[in-house]
């Protein structure tokens, strides 16, 4: 099924949070890794997400602010909240869909081509083996894609990458949204004709493409990115076999850690290449919470290739003009306006975890526990970002906490709470 | 069970807490983070208590209902005690944030309330008959009221406990732990709701008054606030953002 191909591509990467170093450095740090989906051969456009956050996160650790203890902490807290809100929204959309639309949580015999081994065996050992094999296949596909991406980026095949990205978002915004809308209508038994649906999907998709790849109000762009991450997460929840999904989540966090932090990791190489070239990040792969990066982008480097100029100009224009003051901008204003960036892959995997907790448990306590665990993990990651000030993977800590809390709540806390609620005991 | 029951119980249980959140916490990012941190620590304490309970259930006689109930009570007491150890860690942060304690107490309360009542609320939306086997008809309503009391109590306990720790007045700390245990043990009398809910509310009111005075409130402040004459309060809330 087509969805399977795109899923692969979709998942591209990681999210790393990259802090901006100092005020002179353009805050819009190109985000190399998240480039276009690695799936070049696949016909479906994968939607690559994630990416590492471009340097947007201004961590409060700017030298000027070190004297004041509270101010940095407040800026840091503001950035954390700027990420909490979209992550929460994405998770809410996924959980609401899972709980109301039965399609995404019903069992299916169709599987992604990346997870060919079936989990329908009664033997536990065999099932475990199959999940591990599925995971190995999936992770190796991702590794291959990432390396392909790095190669493409290094050899400056920007047009190819762009085309790929556009195809991916087309697929997500039109095809997957159409499927989603169809399922929602089926669930609520709404009678609908094709003409109306065509108009709706056309408008939704076209505006989405414009907002994401070109210019648009920041809030609308953020909303679209959140929605497509949620869609992707729903597809994963539906088509990944249960045990494989958990093993994949664990393996992806490990991969994220390795790829971003190890010296030869593809993502790290991507980040470094992008930083050397001082290039802006490709749109549609990361979520960014603020918009001010025009000032530095207004003067793109002279020796940049033409595409980068276009991009720079585009991204420059995309940042809304209300903040655009070509004159000197105070350091702290710049600080205030820069935002934090998180790769869409992170959104997707967080939502997959919470969505699976909602789908398989049927129980709200598990979902809530995973939700809180992921938010705390994100908070810790941002704290580490403030301390280390370099690209960091955002998946490991949150997914680890999420997995620990999922399994422990499901097996330990749930029976305890069930018994308490039966007797109406309160703790 | 209708939408009316669902919405009514949700607002009863979470109304005061959500309004507190909106008016005092939602504006400050740091407070939101501490709210979530409070919720997280409550979860961890619950996890540990459940682990102990689970192990004890596994090694006990599963057939005997009274033994199971006894183990459950033991689990409740243990989890209350564990919950009280976590605020002690907050000592570390006290130098920075004055509102911190209230917020993390509210976080504890939110999580505790949510874990107690969310599944019940979810069930109340679906079809069914309350008390079909002869149980109480007022299950949902009493759960909602109890949850509201618990959430507010956690907040008050947080303030008082923290103040007790700070001033090294251990009898205050002990009083908080004891009252928490008392409230939990009162719930063992459910479904005789009169004997569990009424004392709980009395305890909640007294804890509320105690916390108010601990946090520096007084009748004078209250009067000024209610008649909108408190200049500091007005200035503080109209500060430019």
XYZ file of C-alpha atoms in Angstrom:
668
model
C 0.000 0.000 0.000
C 1.230 3.359 -0.811
C 1.202 4.452 2.706
C 3.936 2.075 3.541
C 6.420 3.627 1.228
C 5.784 7.051 2.346
C 6.044 6.087 5.907
C 9.521 5.154 5.461
C 10.498 8.234 3.943
C 8.672 10.053 6.277
C 10.597 9.108 9.060
C 13.650 10.655 8.537
C 14.939 12.043 11.330
C 15.466 13.130 14.299
C 14.969 15.985 16.009
C 17.618 17.602 17.590
C 17.475 20.856 19.222
C 20.171 23.152 18.169
C 20.931 26.225 20.116
C 22.129 29.310 18.487
C 25.548 30.235 19.537
C 25.785 33.895 19.766
C 23.836 36.805 18.607
C 25.747 37.387 15.439
C 25.140 33.935 14.161
C 21.998 33.795 12.145
C 19.424 32.283 14.274
C 18.020 30.463 11.420
C 20.525 27.811 11.359
C 20.078 25.489 8.533
C 18.998 22.223 9.528
C 20.828 19.877 7.489
C 19.671 16.734 8.714
C 16.324 16.965 8.164
C 16.323 17.193 4.827
C 14.209 15.697 2.423
C 13.244 12.303 2.836
C 15.733 9.954 2.088
C 13.618 7.952 0.053
C 14.640 8.904 -3.289
C 13.604 5.806 -5.020
C 10.257 5.500 -3.535
C 7.507 6.820 -5.552
C 5.678 8.067 -2.633
C 6.795 11.189 -1.224
C 7.805 10.631 2.138
C 7.434 13.365 4.399
C 10.516 13.845 6.205
C 10.310 15.102 9.435
C 12.240 15.791 11.896
C 15.109 17.279 11.617
C 16.926 18.739 13.854
C 16.110 21.869 14.957
C 17.841 24.516 13.375
C 19.577 26.638 15.566
C 16.666 28.371 16.789
C 16.741 27.605 20.343
C 18.019 30.379 22.094
C 18.932 29.116 25.138
C 19.070 31.440 27.773
C 22.657 30.884 28.153
C 23.558 33.984 26.293
C 26.583 35.542 27.939
C 24.871 38.845 28.530
C 22.288 37.285 30.682
C 24.368 35.240 32.916
C 24.413 37.855 35.556
C 20.749 37.621 36.103
C 19.757 34.258 37.322
C 16.093 34.582 36.831
C 15.995 36.119 33.426
C 17.701 33.218 31.690
C 15.497 30.813 33.497
C 12.452 32.703 32.384
C 13.553 32.719 28.772
C 14.326 29.063 29.024
C 10.926 28.395 30.492
C 9.293 30.381 27.741
C 11.020 28.290 25.111
C 10.052 25.110 26.861
C 6.428 26.179 26.858
C 6.689 27.176 23.217
C 7.420 23.555 22.520
C 5.083 22.049 25.093
C 2.080 23.581 23.431
C 2.547 22.174 19.925
C 3.641 18.779 21.238
C 0.562 18.680 23.456
C -1.674 19.723 20.585
C -0.278 17.024 18.335
C -0.776 14.397 21.014
C -4.292 15.629 21.719
C -5.212 15.368 18.047
C -3.814 11.852 17.830
C -5.470 10.647 21.037
C -8.801 12.243 20.138
C -8.721 10.572 16.748
C -7.751 7.205 18.144
C -10.477 7.290 20.738
C -13.228 8.369 18.396
C -12.380 7.074 14.923
C -12.167 3.322 15.103
C -10.257 2.960 11.857
C -6.883 3.857 13.301
C -6.999 1.418 16.137
C -8.611 -1.566 14.498
C -6.464 -4.503 13.657
C -5.293 -4.756 10.111
C -3.605 -7.490 8.184
C -1.895 -4.980 5.967
C 1.556 -4.089 7.052
C 4.171 -1.696 5.856
C 6.689 -3.182 3.498
C 9.304 -2.196 6.017
C 7.908 -4.562 8.589
C 7.316 -7.707 6.623
C 7.370 -10.220 9.451
C 3.977 -10.920 10.827
C 3.154 -10.968 14.509
C 0.274 -13.351 14.231
C 2.048 -16.295 15.750
C 0.904 -17.728 19.089
C 4.442 -18.428 20.149
C 5.854 -15.583 22.229
C 9.452 -16.218 21.313
C 8.681 -16.210 17.616
C 6.656 -13.056 17.947
C 9.478 -11.331 19.734
C 11.928 -12.465 17.125
C 9.702 -11.170 14.357
C 9.382 -7.781 16.005
C 13.106 -7.493 16.407
C 13.621 -8.431 12.775
C 11.036 -5.881 11.698
C 12.829 -3.278 13.726
C 16.173 -4.156 12.231
C 14.768 -3.776 8.739
C 13.085 -0.487 9.516
C 16.112 1.018 11.179
C 18.418 -0.061 8.383
C 16.129 1.528 5.832
C 16.231 4.709 7.851
C 19.999 4.609 8.128
C 20.345 4.103 4.395
C 17.979 6.974 3.724
C 19.792 9.259 6.074
C 23.122 8.519 4.493
C 21.604 9.093 1.086
C 20.330 12.391 2.340
C 23.711 13.413 3.640
C 25.262 12.517 0.315
C 22.656 14.473 -1.585
C 23.135 17.421 0.631
C 26.891 17.310 0.429
C 26.789 17.273 -3.325
C 24.340 20.128 -3.331
C 21.494 18.413 -5.132
C 19.113 20.979 -3.758
C 16.592 20.794 -6.524
C 16.253 17.098 -6.027
C 15.794 17.525 -2.311
C 13.257 20.231 -2.839
C 11.277 18.219 -5.294
C 11.291 15.329 -2.925
C 10.051 17.447 -0.086
C 7.297 18.902 -2.164
C 6.149 15.495 -3.291
C 6.113 14.309 0.309
C 4.022 17.125 1.564
C 1.694 16.802 -1.390
C 1.049 13.225 -0.476
C 0.480 14.007 3.140
C -1.654 17.017 2.654
C -3.873 15.581 -0.016
C -3.973 11.816 0.122
C -3.674 11.186 3.836
C -5.965 14.056 4.712
C -8.531 12.687 2.329
C -8.345 9.307 4.019
C -8.593 10.909 7.423
C -11.589 12.981 6.434
C -13.258 9.910 4.994
C -12.801 7.978 8.210
C -14.100 10.825 10.327
C -17.194 11.082 8.167
C -17.734 7.357 8.433
C -17.431 7.453 12.191
C -19.972 10.199 12.617
C -22.157 8.955 9.801
C -22.074 12.231 7.918
C -23.403 12.089 4.399
C -21.065 13.798 2.031
C -20.682 14.164 -1.702
C -17.474 13.980 -3.656
C -17.719 17.523 -4.995
C -17.697 19.054 -1.520
C -14.906 16.789 -0.420
C -12.878 17.686 -3.503
C -13.275 21.375 -2.806
C -12.414 20.936 0.875
C -9.350 18.827 0.273
C -8.165 21.011 -2.558
C -8.361 24.122 -0.436
C -6.841 22.496 2.582
C -3.989 20.989 0.625
C -3.223 24.013 -1.501
C -3.132 26.381 1.451
C -0.994 23.870 3.314
C 1.545 23.650 0.497
C 1.747 27.404 0.284
C 2.125 27.869 4.024
C 4.697 25.224 4.469
C 6.850 25.704 1.432
C 6.423 29.314 0.676
C 4.974 32.084 2.764
C 2.202 32.177 5.219
C 1.190 33.294 8.684
C 3.331 31.579 11.265
C 0.397 30.250 13.248
C -1.105 28.653 10.167
C 2.176 27.070 9.232
C 2.582 25.691 12.715
C -0.958 24.347 12.639
C -0.343 22.561 9.374
C 2.906 21.068 10.592
C 1.212 19.816 13.730
C -1.604 18.323 11.696
C 0.653 16.513 9.271
C 2.748 15.142 12.120
C -0.437 13.856 13.689
C -1.494 12.265 10.401
C 1.821 10.542 10.037
C 1.690 9.298 13.609
C -1.785 7.897 12.978
C -0.539 6.020 9.944
C 2.279 4.532 11.977
C -0.075 3.557 14.750
C -2.342 1.813 12.322
C 0.171 -0.011 10.197
C 2.958 -0.956 12.547
C 2.392 -4.295 14.265
C 2.000 -3.866 18.048
C 5.189 -5.310 19.436
C 7.284 -4.049 16.538
C 6.066 -0.552 17.233
C 7.458 -0.583 20.753
C 10.764 -2.090 19.712
C 11.014 0.416 16.874
C 10.397 3.292 19.259
C 13.208 2.118 21.488
C 15.538 1.507 18.567
C 14.795 4.879 17.011
C 15.778 6.656 20.203
C 19.062 4.829 20.275
C 19.613 5.610 16.623
C 18.806 9.249 17.216
C 21.319 9.394 20.011
C 24.014 7.803 17.917
C 23.298 9.730 14.751
C 23.327 13.121 16.389
C 26.071 12.766 18.924
C 28.685 10.446 17.497
C 31.357 12.136 15.397
C 30.598 10.097 12.306
C 26.886 10.173 12.750
C 25.006 11.166 9.598
C 22.944 13.776 11.333
C 25.892 15.362 12.939
C 27.661 15.534 9.614
C 24.590 17.083 8.141
C 24.453 19.718 10.837
C 28.083 20.533 10.444
C 27.843 20.823 6.692
C 24.907 23.117 6.984
C 26.652 25.225 9.546
C 29.710 25.528 7.370
C 27.615 26.639 4.492
C 25.492 28.862 6.651
C 22.399 27.758 4.899
C 18.817 27.954 5.912
C 16.882 24.918 6.696
C 14.523 23.403 4.253
C 11.017 24.240 5.197
C 8.484 21.592 6.016
C 10.799 19.520 8.103
C 10.942 21.305 11.346
C 8.571 23.082 13.549
C 9.698 26.456 14.604
C 8.085 28.496 17.257
C 9.109 31.999 16.335
C 9.738 33.863 13.239
C 12.455 36.293 13.510
C 15.350 35.361 11.464
C 15.036 37.846 8.705
C 17.682 40.280 9.637
C 20.554 37.982 9.101
C 18.928 36.312 6.180
C 18.360 39.559 4.437
C 21.990 39.491 3.444
C 22.627 36.062 2.173
C 26.196 35.083 1.713
C 27.538 36.183 -1.598
C 28.965 32.982 -2.770
C 25.942 30.916 -2.116
C 24.528 28.986 -4.971
C 21.420 30.372 -6.507
C 19.051 28.017 -4.825
C 20.258 29.022 -1.463
C 19.733 32.597 -2.290
C 16.224 31.856 -3.277
C 15.707 29.965 -0.149
C 17.251 32.578 1.932
C 15.085 35.143 0.358
C 12.055 32.995 0.699
C 12.669 32.175 4.275
C 13.546 35.722 4.857
C 10.305 36.874 3.406
C 8.487 34.170 5.182
C 9.393 35.510 8.506
C 6.726 37.991 9.009
C 7.582 41.586 8.440
C 6.318 42.890 11.686
C 9.594 42.029 13.263
C 11.698 43.060 10.411
C 13.801 45.963 11.389
C 16.768 46.242 9.167
C 18.463 48.566 11.571
C 20.229 47.510 14.666
C 18.197 45.321 16.833
C 18.824 45.125 20.506
C 20.383 41.940 21.658
C 17.602 41.027 23.899
C 14.963 41.754 21.323
C 16.681 39.387 19.015
C 16.793 36.947 21.839
C 13.148 37.382 22.512
C 12.126 36.831 18.966
C 14.173 33.818 18.164
C 12.348 30.684 18.763
C 12.998 27.095 19.415
C 12.875 24.494 16.743
C 11.990 20.877 17.014
C 12.023 18.360 14.237
C 8.745 16.970 13.064
C 10.042 13.443 13.557
C 9.997 14.083 17.257
C 6.398 15.167 17.119
C 5.571 12.050 15.204
C 7.238 9.621 17.541
C 5.951 11.256 20.682
C 2.468 11.045 19.253
C 2.988 7.440 18.206
C 3.877 6.551 21.772
C 0.940 8.333 23.321
C -1.404 7.157 20.586
C -0.430 3.540 21.100
C -0.934 3.960 24.820
C -4.419 5.248 24.089
C -5.179 2.593 21.502
C -3.994 -0.520 23.220
C -4.842 0.189 26.829
C -8.268 1.613 26.421
C -7.288 3.225 29.607
C -6.794 6.902 30.224
C -4.370 6.587 33.099
C -1.721 5.084 30.874
C -2.215 7.794 28.282
C -1.911 10.531 30.888
C 1.171 8.959 32.388
C 2.904 8.734 29.000
C 1.915 12.291 28.226
C 3.457 13.648 31.420
C 6.545 11.498 30.962
C 7.125 12.804 27.449
C 6.705 16.406 28.506
C 9.149 15.987 31.341
C 11.609 14.317 28.966
C 11.291 17.253 26.599
C 11.897 19.636 29.468
C 15.040 17.784 30.472
C 16.240 17.720 26.879
C 15.815 21.456 26.611
C 17.674 21.887 29.856
C 20.548 19.854 28.456
C 20.395 21.962 25.353
C 20.827 25.040 27.486
C 23.843 23.517 29.129
C 25.580 22.051 26.113
C 24.479 24.479 23.440
C 24.757 22.140 20.530
C 22.523 19.922 18.479
C 20.898 17.341 20.679
C 18.579 14.463 19.951
C 15.155 15.064 21.423
C 13.902 11.502 21.223
C 15.960 9.466 23.706
C 15.008 10.955 27.048
C 11.326 11.437 26.295
C 10.853 8.071 24.645
C 12.701 6.317 27.473
C 10.519 7.949 30.086
C 7.471 7.312 27.965
C 8.250 3.625 27.548
C 9.053 3.147 31.227
C 5.864 4.829 32.272
C 3.765 3.037 29.691
C 4.821 -0.424 30.714
C 4.851 0.234 34.407
C 1.493 1.998 34.385
C -0.052 -0.691 32.251
C 1.176 -3.596 34.348
C 1.573 -2.228 37.834
C -0.426 0.909 38.365
C -3.490 -0.061 36.390
C -4.526 -3.066 38.483
C -3.875 -1.073 41.645
C -5.957 1.882 40.474
C -8.706 -0.390 39.188
C -9.037 -1.983 42.561
C -9.009 1.362 44.308
C -11.672 2.767 42.044
C -13.850 -0.288 42.528
C -13.947 0.349 46.219
C -13.786 4.096 45.820
C -10.659 4.392 47.887
C -8.670 7.535 47.337
C -5.007 8.070 47.767
C -25.548 8.241 31.963
C -25.643 11.245 29.814
C -23.547 14.102 28.614
C -24.976 16.096 31.503
C -23.499 13.680 34.008
C -20.178 13.718 32.221
C -19.872 17.475 31.999
C -21.278 18.030 35.437
C -18.888 15.633 37.091
C -15.923 16.907 35.107
C -16.573 20.485 36.108
C -17.204 19.582 39.714
C -14.022 17.597 39.939
C -11.709 19.864 37.992
C -13.421 23.235 38.058
C -11.596 24.897 40.935
C -8.295 23.401 39.878
C -8.616 24.536 36.283
C -9.648 28.015 37.268
C -6.677 28.202 39.613
C -4.513 27.047 36.758
C -5.903 29.614 34.346
C -5.698 32.532 36.683
C -2.419 31.959 38.395
C -0.331 29.490 36.496
C -1.064 29.650 32.801
C 0.620 33.008 32.359
C 3.983 32.065 33.715
C 5.881 29.435 31.741
C 8.019 28.486 34.687
C 4.997 27.687 36.801
C 3.564 25.447 34.108
C 6.800 23.512 34.066
C 6.670 23.087 37.812
C 3.081 21.955 37.573
C 4.095 19.217 35.204
C 7.088 18.371 37.391
C 4.748 18.044 40.370
C 2.510 15.732 38.378
C 5.527 13.693 37.366
C 6.734 13.234 40.937
C 3.290 12.124 42.035
C 3.318 9.561 39.254
C 6.680 8.248 40.358
C 5.469 7.847 43.930
C 2.374 6.040 42.688
C 4.520 3.768 40.609
C 6.634 2.758 43.569
C 3.585 2.122 45.723
C 1.960 0.041 42.977
C 5.125 -1.967 42.604
C 5.102 -2.860 46.266
C 1.389 -3.648 46.184
C 1.774 -5.779 43.094
C 4.577 -7.801 44.586
C 2.627 -8.292 47.786
C -0.431 -9.421 45.846
C 1.604 -11.912 43.877
C 2.920 -13.549 47.014
C -0.391 -13.540 48.827
C -3.419 -15.750 48.694
C -5.427 -14.596 45.714
C -8.630 -16.311 46.724
C -9.157 -14.533 49.972
C -11.121 -11.353 49.371
C -10.493 -9.886 52.772
C -6.792 -10.383 52.419
C -6.910 -8.619 49.097
C -8.789 -5.770 50.655
C -6.293 -5.607 53.470
C -3.467 -5.483 50.984
C -5.226 -2.715 49.155
C -5.474 -0.699 52.325
C -1.822 -1.297 52.957
C -1.129 -0.097 49.430
C -3.100 3.051 50.022
C -1.260 3.881 53.207
C 2.080 3.214 51.605
C 1.323 5.410 48.650
C 0.228 8.245 50.897
C 3.484 8.020 52.783
C 5.478 7.914 49.570
C 3.655 10.937 48.258
C 4.642 12.872 51.316
C 8.326 12.149 50.848
C 8.462 13.754 47.451
C 7.753 17.350 48.446
C 10.850 17.103 50.593
C 12.885 17.262 47.411
C 11.423 20.608 46.666
C 13.524 22.119 49.399
C 16.181 22.505 46.809
C 14.289 25.025 44.773
C 12.817 27.130 47.447
C 15.242 29.969 47.140
C 14.017 30.931 43.737
C 10.356 30.669 43.412
C 7.758 31.636 45.877
C 4.827 30.331 43.965
C 6.554 27.108 43.326
C 5.095 25.234 46.230
C 1.520 26.043 45.428
C 2.061 25.094 41.843
C 3.688 21.796 42.510
C 1.035 20.989 45.086
C -1.537 21.687 42.423
C 0.405 19.464 40.042
C 0.264 16.670 42.591
C -3.425 17.315 43.002
C -4.153 17.377 39.295
C -2.455 14.094 38.705
C -4.004 12.484 41.714
C -7.445 13.690 40.760
C -6.983 12.744 37.146
C -5.875 9.235 37.963
C -8.792 8.744 40.292
C -11.539 10.084 38.141
C -10.686 10.094 34.439
C -11.671 6.520 33.784
C -14.910 7.046 35.655
C -15.673 10.102 33.563
C -14.888 8.233 30.370
C -17.277 5.501 31.421
C -19.983 7.987 32.241
C -20.217 9.031 28.619
C -21.076 5.558 27.475
C -24.199 3.533 28.029
C -24.898 1.819 31.302
C -26.851 1.866 34.490
C -25.385 3.139 37.695
C -25.563 0.790 40.636
C -27.366 -1.978 38.822
C -26.137 -4.553 41.294
C -27.377 -2.671 44.299
C -24.475 -0.267 44.627
C -24.935 3.383 45.288
C -26.665 5.532 42.691
C -24.465 8.456 43.515
C -21.204 6.918 42.413
C -20.300 9.509 39.822
C -21.302 12.517 41.811
C -19.547 11.427 44.948
C -16.416 10.579 42.998
C -16.434 14.037 41.466
C -16.830 15.790 44.811
C -14.183 13.641 46.401
C -11.794 14.398 43.564
C -12.301 18.112 43.933
C -11.604 17.888 47.627
C -8.485 15.820 47.031
C -7.065 18.213 44.466
C -7.532 21.226 46.700
C -6.229 19.305 49.678
C -3.034 18.397 47.878
C -2.450 22.021 47.158
C -3.037 23.082 50.755
C -0.936 20.240 52.092
C 1.889 21.297 49.798
C 1.912 24.832 51.133
C 1.703 23.786 54.770
C 4.211 20.961 54.437
C 6.706 23.177 52.722
C 6.326 25.895 55.265
C 6.760 23.339 58.029
C 9.927 22.018 56.427
C 11.295 25.472 55.971
C 10.677 26.541 59.533
C 11.664 23.126 60.860
C 8.371 22.721 62.646
C 8.059 18.994 62.458
C 4.699 18.783 64.127
C 3.310 20.694 61.160
C 4.821 18.191 58.777
C 3.473 15.333 60.870
C 0.052 16.961 60.916
C 0.017 17.074 57.129
C 0.971 13.428 56.809
C -1.560 12.399 59.426
C -4.365 14.366 57.829
C -3.549 12.853 54.457
C -3.747 9.401 55.998
C -6.991 10.302 57.737
C -8.569 11.471 54.500
C -7.507 8.320 52.673
C -8.761 6.131 55.456
C -12.059 7.980 55.496
C -12.576 6.861 51.946
C -12.511 3.273 53.134
C -16.013 3.918 54.338
C -17.355 4.518 50.871
C -20.165 3.988 49.861
C -21.395 5.529 53.085
C -20.756 8.875 51.549
C -21.933 10.948 54.455
C -19.267 9.624 56.712
C -16.515 10.034 54.174
C -17.335 13.178 52.262
C -18.407 15.426 55.104
C -15.309 14.961 57.271
C -13.169 15.282 54.151
C -14.680 18.638 53.371
C -14.270 19.787 56.942
C -10.616 18.813 56.807
C -10.260 20.547 53.459
C -11.702 23.789 54.789
C -9.506 23.741 57.837
C -6.425 22.965 55.772
C -7.377 25.758 53.446
C -7.582 28.256 56.250
C -4.320 27.012 57.709
C -2.582 27.283 54.342
C -3.981 30.758 53.847
C -2.502 31.942 57.100
C 0.735 30.124 56.450
C 1.141 31.838 53.121
C 0.829 35.207 54.798
C -2.801 35.901 54.313
C -4.941 37.592 56.894
C -8.453 38.849 57.296
C -7.319 42.324 56.397
C -5.775 41.165 53.124
C -8.860 39.226 52.327
C -11.107 42.199 52.887
C -8.923 44.464 50.787
C -8.811 41.922 48.025
C -12.522 41.332 47.960
C -13.369 44.981 47.867
C -10.751 45.622 45.199
C -8.903 48.074 47.330
C -5.640 46.208 47.597
C -3.264 48.354 45.626
C -0.448 45.843 45.535
C -2.702 43.168 44.220
C -4.164 45.448 41.580
C -0.777 46.656 40.463
C 0.563 43.163 40.348
C -2.187 41.948 38.140
C -2.138 44.781 35.735
C 1.523 44.724 35.099
C 2.485 44.921 31.467
C 3.229 41.606 29.987
